[in-house]
Tab-separated table of C-alpha atoms and ligand atoms in Angstrom:
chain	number	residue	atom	x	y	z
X	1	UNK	CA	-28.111	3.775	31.413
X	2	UNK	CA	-28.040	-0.069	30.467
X	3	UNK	CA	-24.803	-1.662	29.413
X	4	UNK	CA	-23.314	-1.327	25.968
X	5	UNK	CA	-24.464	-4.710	24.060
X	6	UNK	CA	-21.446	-5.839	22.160
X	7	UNK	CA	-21.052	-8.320	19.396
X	8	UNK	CA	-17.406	-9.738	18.771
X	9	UNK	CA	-17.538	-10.556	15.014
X	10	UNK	CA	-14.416	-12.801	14.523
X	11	UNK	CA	-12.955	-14.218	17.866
X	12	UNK	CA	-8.863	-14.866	16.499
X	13	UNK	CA	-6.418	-13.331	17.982
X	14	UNK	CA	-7.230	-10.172	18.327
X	15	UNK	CA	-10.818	-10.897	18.608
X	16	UNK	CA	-10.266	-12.693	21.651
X	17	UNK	CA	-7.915	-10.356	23.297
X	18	UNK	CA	-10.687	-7.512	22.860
X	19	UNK	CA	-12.763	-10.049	24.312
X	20	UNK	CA	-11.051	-10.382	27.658
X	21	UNK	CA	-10.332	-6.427	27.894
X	22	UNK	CA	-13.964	-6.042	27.485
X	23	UNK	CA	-14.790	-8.441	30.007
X	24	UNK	CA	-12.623	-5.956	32.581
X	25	UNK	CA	-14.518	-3.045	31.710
X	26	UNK	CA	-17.628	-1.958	33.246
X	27	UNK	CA	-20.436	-0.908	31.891
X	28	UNK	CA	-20.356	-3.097	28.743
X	29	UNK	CA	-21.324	-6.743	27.886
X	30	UNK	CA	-20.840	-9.236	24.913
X	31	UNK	CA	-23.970	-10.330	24.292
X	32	UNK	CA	-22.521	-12.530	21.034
X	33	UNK	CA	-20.190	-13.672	19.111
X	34	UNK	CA	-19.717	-14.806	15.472
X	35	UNK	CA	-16.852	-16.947	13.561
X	36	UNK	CA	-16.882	-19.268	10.907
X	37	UNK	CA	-13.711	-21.296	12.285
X	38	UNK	CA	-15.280	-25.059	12.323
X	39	UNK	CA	-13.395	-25.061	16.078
X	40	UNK	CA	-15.065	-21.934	17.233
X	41	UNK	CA	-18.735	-22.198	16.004
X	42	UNK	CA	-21.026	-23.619	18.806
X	43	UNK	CA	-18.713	-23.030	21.502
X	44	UNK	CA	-18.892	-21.317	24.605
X	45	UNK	CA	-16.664	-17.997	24.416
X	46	UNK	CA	-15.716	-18.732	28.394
X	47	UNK	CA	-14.080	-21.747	27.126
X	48	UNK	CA	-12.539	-20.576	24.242
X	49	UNK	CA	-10.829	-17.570	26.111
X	50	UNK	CA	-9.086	-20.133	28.372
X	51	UNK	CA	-11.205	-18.410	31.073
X	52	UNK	CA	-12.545	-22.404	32.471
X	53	UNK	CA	-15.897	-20.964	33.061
X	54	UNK	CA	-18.452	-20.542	30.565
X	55	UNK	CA	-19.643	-16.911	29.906
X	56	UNK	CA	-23.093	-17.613	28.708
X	57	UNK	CA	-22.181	-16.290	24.740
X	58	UNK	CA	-21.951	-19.087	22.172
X	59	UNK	CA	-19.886	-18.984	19.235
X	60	UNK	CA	-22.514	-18.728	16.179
X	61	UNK	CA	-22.202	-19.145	12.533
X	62	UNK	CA	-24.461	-16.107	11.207
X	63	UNK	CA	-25.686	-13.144	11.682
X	64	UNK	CA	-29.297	-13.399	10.873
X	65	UNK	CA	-29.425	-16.738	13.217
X	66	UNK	CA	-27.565	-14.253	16.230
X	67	UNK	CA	-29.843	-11.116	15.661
X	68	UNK	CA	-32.851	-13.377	16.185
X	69	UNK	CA	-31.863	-13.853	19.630
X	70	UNK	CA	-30.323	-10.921	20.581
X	71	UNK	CA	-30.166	-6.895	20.153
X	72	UNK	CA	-26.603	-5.028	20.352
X	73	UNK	CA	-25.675	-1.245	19.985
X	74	UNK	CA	-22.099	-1.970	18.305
X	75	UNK	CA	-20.047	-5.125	16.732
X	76	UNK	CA	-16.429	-5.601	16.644
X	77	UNK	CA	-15.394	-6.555	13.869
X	78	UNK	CA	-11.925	-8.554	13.490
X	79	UNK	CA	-12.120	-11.042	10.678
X	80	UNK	CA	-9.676	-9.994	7.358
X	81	UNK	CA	-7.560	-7.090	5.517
X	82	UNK	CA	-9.572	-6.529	2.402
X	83	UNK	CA	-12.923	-4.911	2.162
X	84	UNK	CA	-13.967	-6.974	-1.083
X	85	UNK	CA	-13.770	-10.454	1.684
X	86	UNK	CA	-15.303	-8.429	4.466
X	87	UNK	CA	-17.795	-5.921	2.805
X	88	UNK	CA	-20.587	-8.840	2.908
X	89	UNK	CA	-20.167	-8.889	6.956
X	90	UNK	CA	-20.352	-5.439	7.681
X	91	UNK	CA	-22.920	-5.035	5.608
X	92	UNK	CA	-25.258	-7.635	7.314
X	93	UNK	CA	-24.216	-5.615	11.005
X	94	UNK	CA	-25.722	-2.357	9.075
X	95	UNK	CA	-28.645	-3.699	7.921
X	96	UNK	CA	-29.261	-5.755	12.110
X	97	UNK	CA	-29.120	-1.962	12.904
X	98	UNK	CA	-25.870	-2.547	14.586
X	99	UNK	CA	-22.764	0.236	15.086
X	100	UNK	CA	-19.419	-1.330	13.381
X	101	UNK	CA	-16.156	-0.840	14.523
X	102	UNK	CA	-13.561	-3.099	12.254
X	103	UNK	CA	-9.716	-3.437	12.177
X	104	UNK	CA	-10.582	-4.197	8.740
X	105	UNK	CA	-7.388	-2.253	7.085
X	106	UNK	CA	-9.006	-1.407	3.914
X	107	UNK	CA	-11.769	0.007	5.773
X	108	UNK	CA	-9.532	2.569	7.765
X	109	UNK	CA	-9.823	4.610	4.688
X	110	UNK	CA	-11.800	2.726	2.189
X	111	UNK	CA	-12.031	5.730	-0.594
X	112	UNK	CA	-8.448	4.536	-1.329
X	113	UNK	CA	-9.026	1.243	-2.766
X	114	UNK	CA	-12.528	0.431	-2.638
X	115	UNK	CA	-14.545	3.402	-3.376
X	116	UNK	CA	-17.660	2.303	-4.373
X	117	UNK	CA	-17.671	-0.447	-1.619
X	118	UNK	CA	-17.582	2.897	0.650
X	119	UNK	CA	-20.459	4.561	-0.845
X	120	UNK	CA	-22.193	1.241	-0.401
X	121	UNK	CA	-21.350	1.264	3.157
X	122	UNK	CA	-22.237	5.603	3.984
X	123	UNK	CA	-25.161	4.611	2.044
X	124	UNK	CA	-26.398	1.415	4.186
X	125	UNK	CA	-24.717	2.758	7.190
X	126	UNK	CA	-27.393	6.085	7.043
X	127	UNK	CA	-30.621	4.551	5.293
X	128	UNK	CA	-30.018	2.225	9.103
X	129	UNK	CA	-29.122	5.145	11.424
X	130	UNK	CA	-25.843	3.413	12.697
X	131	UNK	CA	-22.422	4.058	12.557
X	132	UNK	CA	-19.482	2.588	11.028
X	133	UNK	CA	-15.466	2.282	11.511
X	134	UNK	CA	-12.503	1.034	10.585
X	135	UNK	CA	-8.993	1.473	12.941
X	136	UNK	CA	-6.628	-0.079	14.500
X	137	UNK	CA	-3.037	0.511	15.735
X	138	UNK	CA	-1.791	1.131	12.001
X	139	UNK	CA	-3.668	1.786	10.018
X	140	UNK	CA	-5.819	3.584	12.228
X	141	UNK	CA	-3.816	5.632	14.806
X	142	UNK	CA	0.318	5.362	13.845
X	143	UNK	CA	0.862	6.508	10.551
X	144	UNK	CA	-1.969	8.691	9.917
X	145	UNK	CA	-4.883	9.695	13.069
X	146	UNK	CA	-1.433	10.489	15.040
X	147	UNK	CA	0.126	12.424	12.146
X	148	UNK	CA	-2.713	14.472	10.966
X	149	UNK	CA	-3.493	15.429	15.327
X	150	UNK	CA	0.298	16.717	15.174
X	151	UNK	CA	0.274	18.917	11.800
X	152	UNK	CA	-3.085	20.666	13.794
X	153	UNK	CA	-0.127	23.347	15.128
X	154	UNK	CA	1.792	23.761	11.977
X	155	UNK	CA	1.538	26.521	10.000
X	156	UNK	CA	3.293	25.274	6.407
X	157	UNK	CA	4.015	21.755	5.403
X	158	UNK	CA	6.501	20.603	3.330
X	159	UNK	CA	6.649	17.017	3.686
X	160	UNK	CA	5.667	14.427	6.340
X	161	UNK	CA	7.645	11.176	7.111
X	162	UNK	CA	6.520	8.384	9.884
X	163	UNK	CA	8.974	5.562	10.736
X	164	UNK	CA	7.283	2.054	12.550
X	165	UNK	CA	10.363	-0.173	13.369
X	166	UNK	CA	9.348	-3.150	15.670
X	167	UNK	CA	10.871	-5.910	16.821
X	168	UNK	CA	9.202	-9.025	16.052
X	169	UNK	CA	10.992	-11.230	18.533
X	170	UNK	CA	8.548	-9.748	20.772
X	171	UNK	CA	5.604	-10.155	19.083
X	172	UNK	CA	3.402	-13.397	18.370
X	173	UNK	CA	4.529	-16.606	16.446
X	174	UNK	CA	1.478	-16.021	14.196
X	175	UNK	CA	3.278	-12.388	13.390
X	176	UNK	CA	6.976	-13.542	12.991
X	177	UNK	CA	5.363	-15.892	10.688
X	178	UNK	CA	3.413	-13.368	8.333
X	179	UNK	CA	6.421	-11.222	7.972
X	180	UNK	CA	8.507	-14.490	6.726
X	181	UNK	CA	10.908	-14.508	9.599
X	182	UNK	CA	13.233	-17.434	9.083
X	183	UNK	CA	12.279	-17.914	5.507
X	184	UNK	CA	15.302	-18.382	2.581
X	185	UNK	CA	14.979	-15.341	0.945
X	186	UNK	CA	13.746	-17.594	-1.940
X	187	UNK	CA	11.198	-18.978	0.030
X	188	UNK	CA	10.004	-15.412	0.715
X	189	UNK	CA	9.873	-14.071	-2.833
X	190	UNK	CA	7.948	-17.073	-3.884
X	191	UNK	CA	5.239	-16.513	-0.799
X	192	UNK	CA	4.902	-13.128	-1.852
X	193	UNK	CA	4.585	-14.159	-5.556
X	194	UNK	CA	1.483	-16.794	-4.158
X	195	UNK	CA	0.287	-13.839	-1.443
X	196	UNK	CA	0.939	-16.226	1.399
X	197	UNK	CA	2.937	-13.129	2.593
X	198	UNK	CA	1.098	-10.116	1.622
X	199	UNK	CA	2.980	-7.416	3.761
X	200	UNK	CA	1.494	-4.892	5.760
X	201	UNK	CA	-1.747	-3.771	4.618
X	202	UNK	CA	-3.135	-0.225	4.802
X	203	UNK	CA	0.384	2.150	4.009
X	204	UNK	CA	-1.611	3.511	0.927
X	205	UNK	CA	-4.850	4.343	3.261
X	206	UNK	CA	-2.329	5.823	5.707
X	207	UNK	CA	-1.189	8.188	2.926
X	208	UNK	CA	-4.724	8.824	1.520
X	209	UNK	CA	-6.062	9.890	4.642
X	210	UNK	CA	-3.159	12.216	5.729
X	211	UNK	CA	-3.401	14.350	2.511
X	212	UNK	CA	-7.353	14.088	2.769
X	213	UNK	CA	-7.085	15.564	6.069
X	214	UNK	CA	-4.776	18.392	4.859
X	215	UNK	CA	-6.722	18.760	1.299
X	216	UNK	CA	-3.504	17.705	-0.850
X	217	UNK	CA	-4.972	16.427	-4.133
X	218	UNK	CA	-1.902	13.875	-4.863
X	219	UNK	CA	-0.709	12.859	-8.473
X	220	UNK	CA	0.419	9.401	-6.966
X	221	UNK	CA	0.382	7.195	-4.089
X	222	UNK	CA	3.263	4.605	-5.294
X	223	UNK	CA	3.746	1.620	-2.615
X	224	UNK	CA	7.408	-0.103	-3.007
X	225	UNK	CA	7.670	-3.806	-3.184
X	226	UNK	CA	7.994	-5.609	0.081
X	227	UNK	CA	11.455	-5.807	0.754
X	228	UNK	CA	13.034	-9.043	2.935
X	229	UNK	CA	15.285	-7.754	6.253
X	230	UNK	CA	18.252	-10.282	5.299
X	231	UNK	CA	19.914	-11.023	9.057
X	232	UNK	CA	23.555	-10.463	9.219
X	233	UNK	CA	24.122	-12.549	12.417
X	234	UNK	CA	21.794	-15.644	13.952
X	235	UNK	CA	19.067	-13.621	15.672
X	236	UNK	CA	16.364	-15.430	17.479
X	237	UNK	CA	12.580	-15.103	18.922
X	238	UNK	CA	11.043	-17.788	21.425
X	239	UNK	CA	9.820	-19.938	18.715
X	240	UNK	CA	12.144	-18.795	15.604
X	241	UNK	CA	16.474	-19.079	15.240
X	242	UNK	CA	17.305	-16.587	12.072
X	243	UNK	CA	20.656	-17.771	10.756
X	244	UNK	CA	22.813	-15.171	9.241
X	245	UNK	CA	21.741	-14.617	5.319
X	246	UNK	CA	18.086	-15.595	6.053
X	247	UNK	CA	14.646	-13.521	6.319
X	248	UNK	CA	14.752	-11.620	9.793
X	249	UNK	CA	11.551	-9.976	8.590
X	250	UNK	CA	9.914	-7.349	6.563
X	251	UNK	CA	10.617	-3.518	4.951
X	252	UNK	CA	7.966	-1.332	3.312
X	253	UNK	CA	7.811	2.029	1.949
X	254	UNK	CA	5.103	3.826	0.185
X	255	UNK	CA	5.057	7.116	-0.909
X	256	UNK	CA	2.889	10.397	-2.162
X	257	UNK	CA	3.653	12.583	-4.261
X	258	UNK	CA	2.119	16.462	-5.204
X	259	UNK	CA	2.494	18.169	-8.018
X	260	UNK	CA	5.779	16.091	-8.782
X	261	UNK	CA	7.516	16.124	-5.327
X	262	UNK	CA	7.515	13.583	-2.667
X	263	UNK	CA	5.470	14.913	0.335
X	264	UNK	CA	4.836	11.716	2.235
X	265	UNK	CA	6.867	8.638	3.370
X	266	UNK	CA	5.848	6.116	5.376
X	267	UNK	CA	8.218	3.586	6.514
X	268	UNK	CA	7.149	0.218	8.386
X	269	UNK	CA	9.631	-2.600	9.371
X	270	UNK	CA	9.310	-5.585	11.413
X	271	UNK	CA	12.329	-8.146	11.858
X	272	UNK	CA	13.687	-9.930	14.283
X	273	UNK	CA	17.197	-8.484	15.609
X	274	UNK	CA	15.688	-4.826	15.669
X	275	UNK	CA	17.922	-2.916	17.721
X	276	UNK	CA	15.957	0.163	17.933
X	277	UNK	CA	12.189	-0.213	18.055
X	278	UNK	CA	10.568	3.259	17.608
X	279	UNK	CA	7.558	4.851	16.286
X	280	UNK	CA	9.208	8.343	14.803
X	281	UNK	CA	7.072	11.006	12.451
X	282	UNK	CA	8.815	14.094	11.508
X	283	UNK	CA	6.818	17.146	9.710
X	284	UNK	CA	9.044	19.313	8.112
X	285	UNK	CA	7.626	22.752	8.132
X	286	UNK	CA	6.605	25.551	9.850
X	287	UNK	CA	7.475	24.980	12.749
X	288	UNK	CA	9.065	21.542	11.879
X	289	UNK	CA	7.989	18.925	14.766
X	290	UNK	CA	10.340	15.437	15.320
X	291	UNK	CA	8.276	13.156	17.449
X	292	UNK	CA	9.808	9.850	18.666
X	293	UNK	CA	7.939	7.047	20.407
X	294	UNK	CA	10.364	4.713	21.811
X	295	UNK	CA	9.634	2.044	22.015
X	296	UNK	CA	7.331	1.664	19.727
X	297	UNK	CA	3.545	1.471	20.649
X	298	UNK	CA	2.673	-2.776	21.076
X	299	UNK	CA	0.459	-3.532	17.930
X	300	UNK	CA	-1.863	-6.080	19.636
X	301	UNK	CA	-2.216	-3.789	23.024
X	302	UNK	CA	-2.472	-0.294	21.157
X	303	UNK	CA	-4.891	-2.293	18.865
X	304	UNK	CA	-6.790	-3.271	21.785
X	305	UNK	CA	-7.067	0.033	23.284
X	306	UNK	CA	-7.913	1.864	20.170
X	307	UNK	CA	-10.799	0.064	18.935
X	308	UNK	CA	-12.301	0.095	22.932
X	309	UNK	CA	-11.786	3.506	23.381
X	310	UNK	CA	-13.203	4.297	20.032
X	311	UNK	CA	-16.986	2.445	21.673
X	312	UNK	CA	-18.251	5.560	22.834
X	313	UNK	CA	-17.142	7.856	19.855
X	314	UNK	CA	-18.803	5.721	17.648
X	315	UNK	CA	-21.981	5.480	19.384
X	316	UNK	CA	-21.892	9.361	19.807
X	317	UNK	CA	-21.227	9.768	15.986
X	318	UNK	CA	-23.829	10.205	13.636
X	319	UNK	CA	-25.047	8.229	11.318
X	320	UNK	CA	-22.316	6.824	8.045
X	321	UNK	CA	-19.024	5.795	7.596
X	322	UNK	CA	-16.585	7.257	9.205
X	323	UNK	CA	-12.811	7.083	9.065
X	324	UNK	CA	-10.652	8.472	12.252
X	325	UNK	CA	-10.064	11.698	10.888
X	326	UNK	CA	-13.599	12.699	11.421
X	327	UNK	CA	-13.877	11.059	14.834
X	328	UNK	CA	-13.551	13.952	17.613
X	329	UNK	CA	-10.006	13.477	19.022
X	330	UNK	CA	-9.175	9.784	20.424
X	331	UNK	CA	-8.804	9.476	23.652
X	332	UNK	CA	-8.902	6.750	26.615
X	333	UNK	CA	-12.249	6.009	27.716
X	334	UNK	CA	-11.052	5.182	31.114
X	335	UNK	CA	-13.464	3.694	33.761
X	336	UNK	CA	-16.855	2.461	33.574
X	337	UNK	CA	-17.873	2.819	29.390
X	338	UNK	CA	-21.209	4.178	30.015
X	339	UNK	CA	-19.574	7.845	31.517
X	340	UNK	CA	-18.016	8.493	27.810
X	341	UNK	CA	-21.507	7.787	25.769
X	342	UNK	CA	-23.743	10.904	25.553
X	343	UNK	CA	-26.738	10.292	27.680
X	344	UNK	CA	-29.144	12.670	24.953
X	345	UNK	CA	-28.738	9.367	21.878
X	346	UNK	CA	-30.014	6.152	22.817
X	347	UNK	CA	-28.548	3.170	22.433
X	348	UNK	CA	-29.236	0.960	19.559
X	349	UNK	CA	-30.458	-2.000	21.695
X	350	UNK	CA	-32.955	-0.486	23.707
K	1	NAP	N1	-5.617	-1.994	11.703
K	1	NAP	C1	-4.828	-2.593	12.565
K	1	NAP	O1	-4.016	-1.967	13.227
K	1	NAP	C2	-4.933	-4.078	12.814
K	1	NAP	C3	-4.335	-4.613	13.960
K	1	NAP	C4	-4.470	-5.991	14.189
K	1	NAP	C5	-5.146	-6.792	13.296
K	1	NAP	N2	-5.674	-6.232	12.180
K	1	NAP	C6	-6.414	-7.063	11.228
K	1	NAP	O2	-7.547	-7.598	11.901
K	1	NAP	C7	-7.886	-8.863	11.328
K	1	NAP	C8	-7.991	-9.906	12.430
K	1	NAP	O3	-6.707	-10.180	12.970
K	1	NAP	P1	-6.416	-11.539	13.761
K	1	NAP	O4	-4.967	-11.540	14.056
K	1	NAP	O5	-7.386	-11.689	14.890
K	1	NAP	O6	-6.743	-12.624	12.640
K	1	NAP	P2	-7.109	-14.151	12.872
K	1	NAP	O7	-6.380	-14.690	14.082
K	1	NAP	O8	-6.964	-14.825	11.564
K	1	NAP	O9	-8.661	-14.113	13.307
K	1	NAP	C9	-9.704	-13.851	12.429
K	1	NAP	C10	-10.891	-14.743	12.842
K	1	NAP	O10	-12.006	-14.392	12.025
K	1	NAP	C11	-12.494	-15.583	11.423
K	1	NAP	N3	-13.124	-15.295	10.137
K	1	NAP	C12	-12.554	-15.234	8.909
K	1	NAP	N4	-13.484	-14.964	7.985
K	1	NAP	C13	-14.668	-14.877	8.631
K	1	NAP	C14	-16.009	-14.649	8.236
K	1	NAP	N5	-16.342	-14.506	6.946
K	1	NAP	N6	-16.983	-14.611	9.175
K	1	NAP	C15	-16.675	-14.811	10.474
K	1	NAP	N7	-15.434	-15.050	10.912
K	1	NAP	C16	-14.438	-15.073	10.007
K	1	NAP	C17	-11.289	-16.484	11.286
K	1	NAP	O11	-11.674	-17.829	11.083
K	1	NAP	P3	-10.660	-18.807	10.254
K	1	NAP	O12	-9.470	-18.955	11.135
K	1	NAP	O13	-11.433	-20.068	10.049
K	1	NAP	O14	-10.342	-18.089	8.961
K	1	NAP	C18	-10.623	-16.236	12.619
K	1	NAP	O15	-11.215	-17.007	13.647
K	1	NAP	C19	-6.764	-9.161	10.300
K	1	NAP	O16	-7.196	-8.796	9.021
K	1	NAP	C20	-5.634	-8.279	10.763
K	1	NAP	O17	-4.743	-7.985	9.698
K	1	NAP	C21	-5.594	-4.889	11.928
């Protein structure tokens, strides 16, 4: 079997990282690349991975330009949060005849906010025989593909909470920025009031898909306010000092509730100064399960991972858009990519 032809569709942080992981795989290849960032376009993607050798794949501005020159069975797709911004993008992959996997939040369950944008996309996805995606560490696996794999041995349910507490000291400046660390805490109400901080995206598509998954028709999905993690003592990153009284970082909670009653709470803080840094989901029911993860799962590694590993599902998938609780369980596709895509469906680019 050939290579897997891959398209990077946004090469930012995240883009690039999946870049050089793909570039230690075998049996896979970028064949292209696409950005709009004036510093990006036109370059080689060697030389903007740092890698002082030119790879061959130049950095260009549009899809119809790219898919002139070249065929691919799957993009990855890494540009923004909101389906409304990216819906245009994916849409031009699906209509190349090209598999999408995004880290799009929105898209991890896009029947929570943008329903008819995900008819659009089922719609385009089939009348074009490929495949779409959208995951990602959380959303994507975390809070909700991890959740909904663990109630599989439960017999009742009652209610379902899932804790992410991360320390950002150990993440990138880019992140300890986005959660306002080092911010006056009037300075972070007013970005939030401009959406220059806009808080994690994709609790309420966590909670969707759980009670999707376990058919609980919920009166509400009510998201809290993003809360600022006031530091009690000077905490510090590499790049950011936190004095006492200023932002350390970021709490959210969002919540679901049936028939009255609060049956989901998801829980996601990042600050600097964490002392604990776990990834904890407890199901209380029958039997009642307490899972910890400590400590918690790296977002830009697990991220990574997931949307690699997820190649071969996706191009063994049928046709549509899919969200990860119809995906056949995750799982690693260790090794050389080609031995976890089904031999019987050709690929796209042949
Ligand atoms: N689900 C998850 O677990 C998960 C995990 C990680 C990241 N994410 C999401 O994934 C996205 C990418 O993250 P990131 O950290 O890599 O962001 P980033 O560093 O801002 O990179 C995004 C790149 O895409 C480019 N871009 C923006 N709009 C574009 C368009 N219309 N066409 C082509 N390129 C475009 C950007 O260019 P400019 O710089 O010029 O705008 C930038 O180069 C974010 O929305 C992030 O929240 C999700």
């Amino acid at each position: 079997m050939e290579e897997v032809k891959v398209v990077l569709y946004g090469v930012g942080a995240v883009g690039k990282l999946i870049a050089r992981f793909l570039l230690e795989k075998q049996g896979v290849k970028i064949v292209g690349a696409l950005d709009v960032a004036e510093d990006k376009v036109g370059k080689d993607l060697g030389l903007l991975l740092g890698l002082n050798k030119k790879l061959g794949v130049v950095i260009s501005r549009n899809t119809a330009s790219l898919f002139s020159k070249v065929k691919a069975d799957i993009a990855i797709h890494t540009t923004t949060s909101y389906l409304k911004d990216t819906y245009p993008q994916i849409a031009s992959l699906l209509k190349h005849r090209v598999n999408v996997i995004s880290t799009c939040e929105e898209l991890s369950y896009p029947y929570f906010s943008e329903p008819e944008l995900a008819e659009k996309l089922d719609a385009l996805a089939k009348e074009h025989g490929v495949t779409v995606l959208g995951t990602g560490i959380n959303p994507g696996f975390l809070m909700d593909t991890l959740v909904i794999t663990l109630t599989a041995v439960c017999q009742k349910i009652e209610k379902i909470e899932a804790f992410r507490v991360m320390n950002a000291a150990a993440r990138r400046l880019p992140f300890q920025k986005k959660i306002g660390a080092g911010l006056t805490i009037e300075e972070f109400k007013q970005k939030i009031a401009n959406k220059q901080i806009t808080g994690h995206v994709g609790l309420g598509q966590s909670i969707a898909m759980i009670a999707d998954a376990l058919c609980w028709k919920l009166d509400e999905i009510k998201a809290e306010a993003v809360e600022p993690v006031i530091a009690k003592e000077t905490v510090e990153s590499s790049a950011i000092k936190v004095e006492a009284g200023k932002v350390a970082g970021l709490r959210q909670r969002a919540r679901g509730f049936m028939e009255g009653r609060e049956v989901i709470l998801l829980d996601f803080q990042a600050y600097i100064g964490v002392k604990e840094e776990y990834d904890a989901i407890t199901i209380q029911g029958v039997p009642t399960i307490k899972q910890k993860i400590q400590p918690c799962i790296h977002g830009d590694i697990g991220t990574v991972a997931i949307v690699v590993n997820s190649i071969p599902k996706v191009l063994n998938a049928p046709a549509g858009l899919l969200t990860m609780k119809d995906l056949l369980v995750p799982s690693a596709a260790l090794g050389d990519l080609r031995r976890h895509v089904l031999t019987s469906k050709p690929l796209a680019s042949k």
